[in-house]
Structure formats: structure tokens, C-alpha cells
Coordinates of C-alpha atoms in Angstrom, one line a residue:
Y85 CA 0.0 0.0 0.0
N86 CA 1.5 3.3 -1.1
D87 CA 4.9 1.6 -1.8
F88 CA 5.0 -0.2 1.6
L89 CA 4.4 -3.7 2.9
Y90 CA 2.5 -4.2 6.2
V91 CA 3.3 -7.4 8.1
G92 CA 2.5 -8.6 11.6
G93 CA 4.1 -11.5 13.4
Y94 CA 4.7 -13.3 16.7
S95 CA 6.6 -10.3 18.0
H96 CA 3.2 -8.7 18.7
N97 CA 4.2 -6.0 16.2
M98 CA 2.8 -4.6 13.0
Y99 CA 5.6 -3.5 10.7
Q100 CA 5.7 -0.9 7.9
I101 CA 8.4 -2.2 5.5
S102 CA 9.8 -0.3 2.5
L103 CA 9.9 -2.2 -0.8
S104 CA 13.7 -2.4 -0.3
G105 CA 13.1 -4.5 2.9
E106 CA 13.8 -1.8 5.5
I107 CA 11.6 -1.6 8.6
V108 CA 10.3 2.0 8.5
T109 CA 8.3 1.8 11.7
E110 CA 6.4 -0.6 13.9
Y111 CA 3.4 -0.6 16.2
Q112 CA 3.4 -2.7 19.4
G113 CA 0.1 -4.7 19.8
E114 CA -1.0 -7.0 22.6
N115 CA -0.4 -10.4 21.1
W116 CA 0.6 -12.4 18.1
V117 CA -0.6 -11.3 14.7
W118 CA -1.9 -14.2 12.7
G119 CA -4.1 -12.7 9.9
T120 CA -3.4 -10.3 7.1
P121 CA -4.0 -6.6 7.7
V122 CA -6.7 -4.9 5.6
I123 CA -6.5 -1.3 4.4
K124 CA -9.7 0.6 3.5
D125 CA -10.1 4.3 3.2
N126 CA -6.5 4.9 4.3
I127 CA -7.0 3.0 7.6
L128 CA -5.1 -0.2 8.3
Y129 CA -7.1 -2.8 10.3
Y130 CA -5.8 -5.9 11.9
T131 CA -6.4 -8.5 14.7
D132 CA -4.4 -10.5 17.1
L133 CA -4.5 -13.7 19.1
G134 CA -5.4 -11.8 22.3
G135 CA -8.8 -10.9 20.9
Y136 CA -7.9 -7.3 19.9
V137 CA -8.8 -5.3 16.8
Y138 CA -6.7 -2.4 15.8
A139 CA -7.2 0.6 13.4
L140 CA -4.0 2.4 12.5
N141 CA -2.9 5.2 10.2
P142 CA -0.8 3.4 7.7
D143 CA 1.6 6.4 7.4
G144 CA 3.6 5.9 10.6
L145 CA 1.4 3.3 12.2
T146 CA -0.2 5.6 14.7
E147 CA -3.2 4.3 16.6
I148 CA -6.7 5.5 15.7
W149 CA -8.3 3.0 18.1
S150 CA -7.8 -0.5 19.6
E151 CA -10.5 -2.6 21.2
R152 CA -10.8 -6.1 22.6
P153 CA -14.2 -7.5 21.7
A154 CA -13.3 -11.2 21.9
S155 CA -12.3 -13.2 25.0
R156 CA -10.2 -15.5 22.8
G157 CA -7.9 -15.0 19.8
I158 CA -8.9 -13.6 16.4
R159 CA -7.0 -15.5 13.7
P160 CA -8.9 -14.4 10.5
S161 CA -8.3 -11.1 8.8
P162 CA -11.1 -8.5 9.5
L163 CA -13.8 -7.9 7.0
V164 CA -14.2 -4.1 6.5
T165 CA -17.3 -2.6 5.1
D166 CA -18.4 1.1 4.9
D167 CA -19.9 0.9 8.4
Y168 CA -18.3 -2.1 10.2
V169 CA -15.1 -4.0 11.0
I170 CA -16.4 -7.6 11.3
V171 CA -14.3 -10.2 13.0
S172 CA -14.8 -13.8 14.1
S173 CA -13.1 -15.4 17.0
R174 CA -12.0 -18.6 18.6
D175 CA -14.7 -18.0 21.1
G176 CA -17.4 -18.8 18.5
V177 CA -18.7 -15.3 18.2
V178 CA -18.9 -12.9 15.3
Y179 CA -18.4 -9.2 16.2
W180 CA -19.5 -6.1 14.3
L181 CA -17.5 -3.1 15.4
D182 CA -18.1 0.5 14.4
S183 CA -15.4 1.3 11.8
E184 CA -14.9 4.8 13.2
T185 CA -14.7 4.1 16.9
G186 CA -14.1 0.3 17.3
Q187 CA -17.0 0.0 19.7
T188 CA -18.9 -3.3 19.4
I189 CA -22.3 -2.7 17.7
Q190 CA -23.5 -6.3 17.6
Q191 CA -22.3 -9.8 18.2
A192 CA -23.8 -13.2 17.3
E193 CA -22.8 -16.6 18.5
V194 CA -22.5 -19.6 16.2
D195 CA -24.5 -22.5 17.9
G196 CA -22.2 -24.5 20.1
R197 CA -19.6 -21.7 19.9
P198 CA -17.0 -23.6 17.8
E199 CA -13.7 -22.0 16.9
L200 CA -14.0 -19.7 14.0
L201 CA -10.7 -19.8 12.2
S202 CA -11.0 -18.9 8.5
D203 CA -11.5 -15.5 6.8
I204 CA -15.0 -14.1 6.5
L205 CA -16.7 -14.1 3.1
Y206 CA -19.0 -11.2 2.1
L207 CA -21.9 -11.8 -0.3
P208 CA -23.7 -8.7 -1.5
A209 CA -27.5 -8.7 -1.7
D210 CA -29.2 -9.8 -4.8
E211 CA -32.5 -7.9 -4.9
E212 CA -33.7 -9.7 -8.1
L213 CA -33.5 -13.1 -6.4
G214 CA -34.5 -11.8 -3.0
H215 CA -31.2 -12.7 -1.3
P216 CA -30.1 -10.4 1.6
E217 CA -26.6 -9.1 2.2
L218 CA -24.7 -12.0 4.0
I219 CA -21.4 -12.8 5.6
L220 CA -20.2 -16.4 5.8
V221 CA -18.1 -17.7 8.6
A222 CA -16.5 -21.2 8.8
S223 CA -16.0 -23.2 11.9
A224 CA -14.1 -26.3 13.1
D225 CA -17.5 -28.0 13.8
T226 CA -18.5 -30.4 11.0
G227 CA -22.1 -29.9 11.9
R228 CA -21.7 -26.1 11.3
L229 CA -19.0 -25.9 8.7
V230 CA -20.4 -22.6 7.3
T231 CA -22.9 -20.2 8.9
A232 CA -24.4 -17.3 6.9
F233 CA -25.3 -14.2 8.9
N234 CA -27.8 -11.6 7.6
M235 CA -26.0 -8.2 7.7
E236 CA -29.3 -6.4 8.4
T237 CA -30.5 -8.5 11.3
F238 CA -27.2 -9.9 12.5
S239 CA -28.9 -13.3 12.8
P240 CA -28.1 -16.6 11.2
Q241 CA -29.7 -17.0 7.8
W242 CA -28.6 -20.6 7.2
V243 CA -26.1 -23.3 8.3
Y244 CA -24.2 -25.8 6.3
G245 CA -22.9 -29.0 7.9
R246 CA -21.9 -32.5 6.9

């Protein structure tokens, strides 16, 4: 992004790295960084294994906000929409955070609260077919491999299992 790489690691840090490989600056988080950071509207968002979500200015990695919505680690990358930063956690809960403040707007549990470990998939609404705007989260539970949540009601729309 803007001729820099952004990489997190087990050091608890998010790094801004020049394309020549030099560490330009770093931001100290609370725990290991597992997922890939996401940049939207000139804000870098990332998560860590302590259950934290961060919003940083990518130029200098200065903090805009940091919040801890989850009691367990967040491995997947956040999904960022115009209004929300959406994360899913090892505690089996999906969290919708206000993208400007980081405050939790809504949360929804997956039945049985299995670990949610993979990235979230966004499906836009299809008004012609009558399909609402959805996000899909995957779990380690074979009975609940994928749960679709309605973005308007924050409730499960359907569940796919084996």
C-alpha cells in the first residue's frame, strides 16, 4: 500500500516495511498477529490472538483505536465494510465493530460456539433473487462448517454442515 508492505508477526508488532526491505516503523500490539491486515479508506485494520482489533494510520502506524471485543484469539483477517469492521473469534462469536470508533455494535454466536478460524466471506444482496446481504463464517465443527449471517438483522440465515 503506497509503496510499503505491512506485516505482523509473533513479536506482537505490525511493521511498515519499505519495498527495499527496511523496517520503516512498527506498532506494538498486545499479542501475536496471525491474519493479514486490511486497508480501507486509508486506515489499516488488523487483529491479534489476544482478541484485539486495531485501526491504525498506515503512514507511521499511529493508533486510531484499539478494542478487545473477543475473549479468545482472532485469527482471521477482519472484513471491513463502509460501516463495520467484522471479526470472528476462537470464542465462536462474530463481532460487528463501528469502523470509526471500534465499539462493538452487535455480536452473534454460532451455535455451540465452535472455533471460527477462517476468513469471513462477504456476499452482496441480490434484490432480483430476494437474497439479503450476507457474511459467511467457517468453523471447526463439522455440523456447522459454514454459517451465513444476515447483515441487516445480524442473525443466522442458514447453516451448512456435513
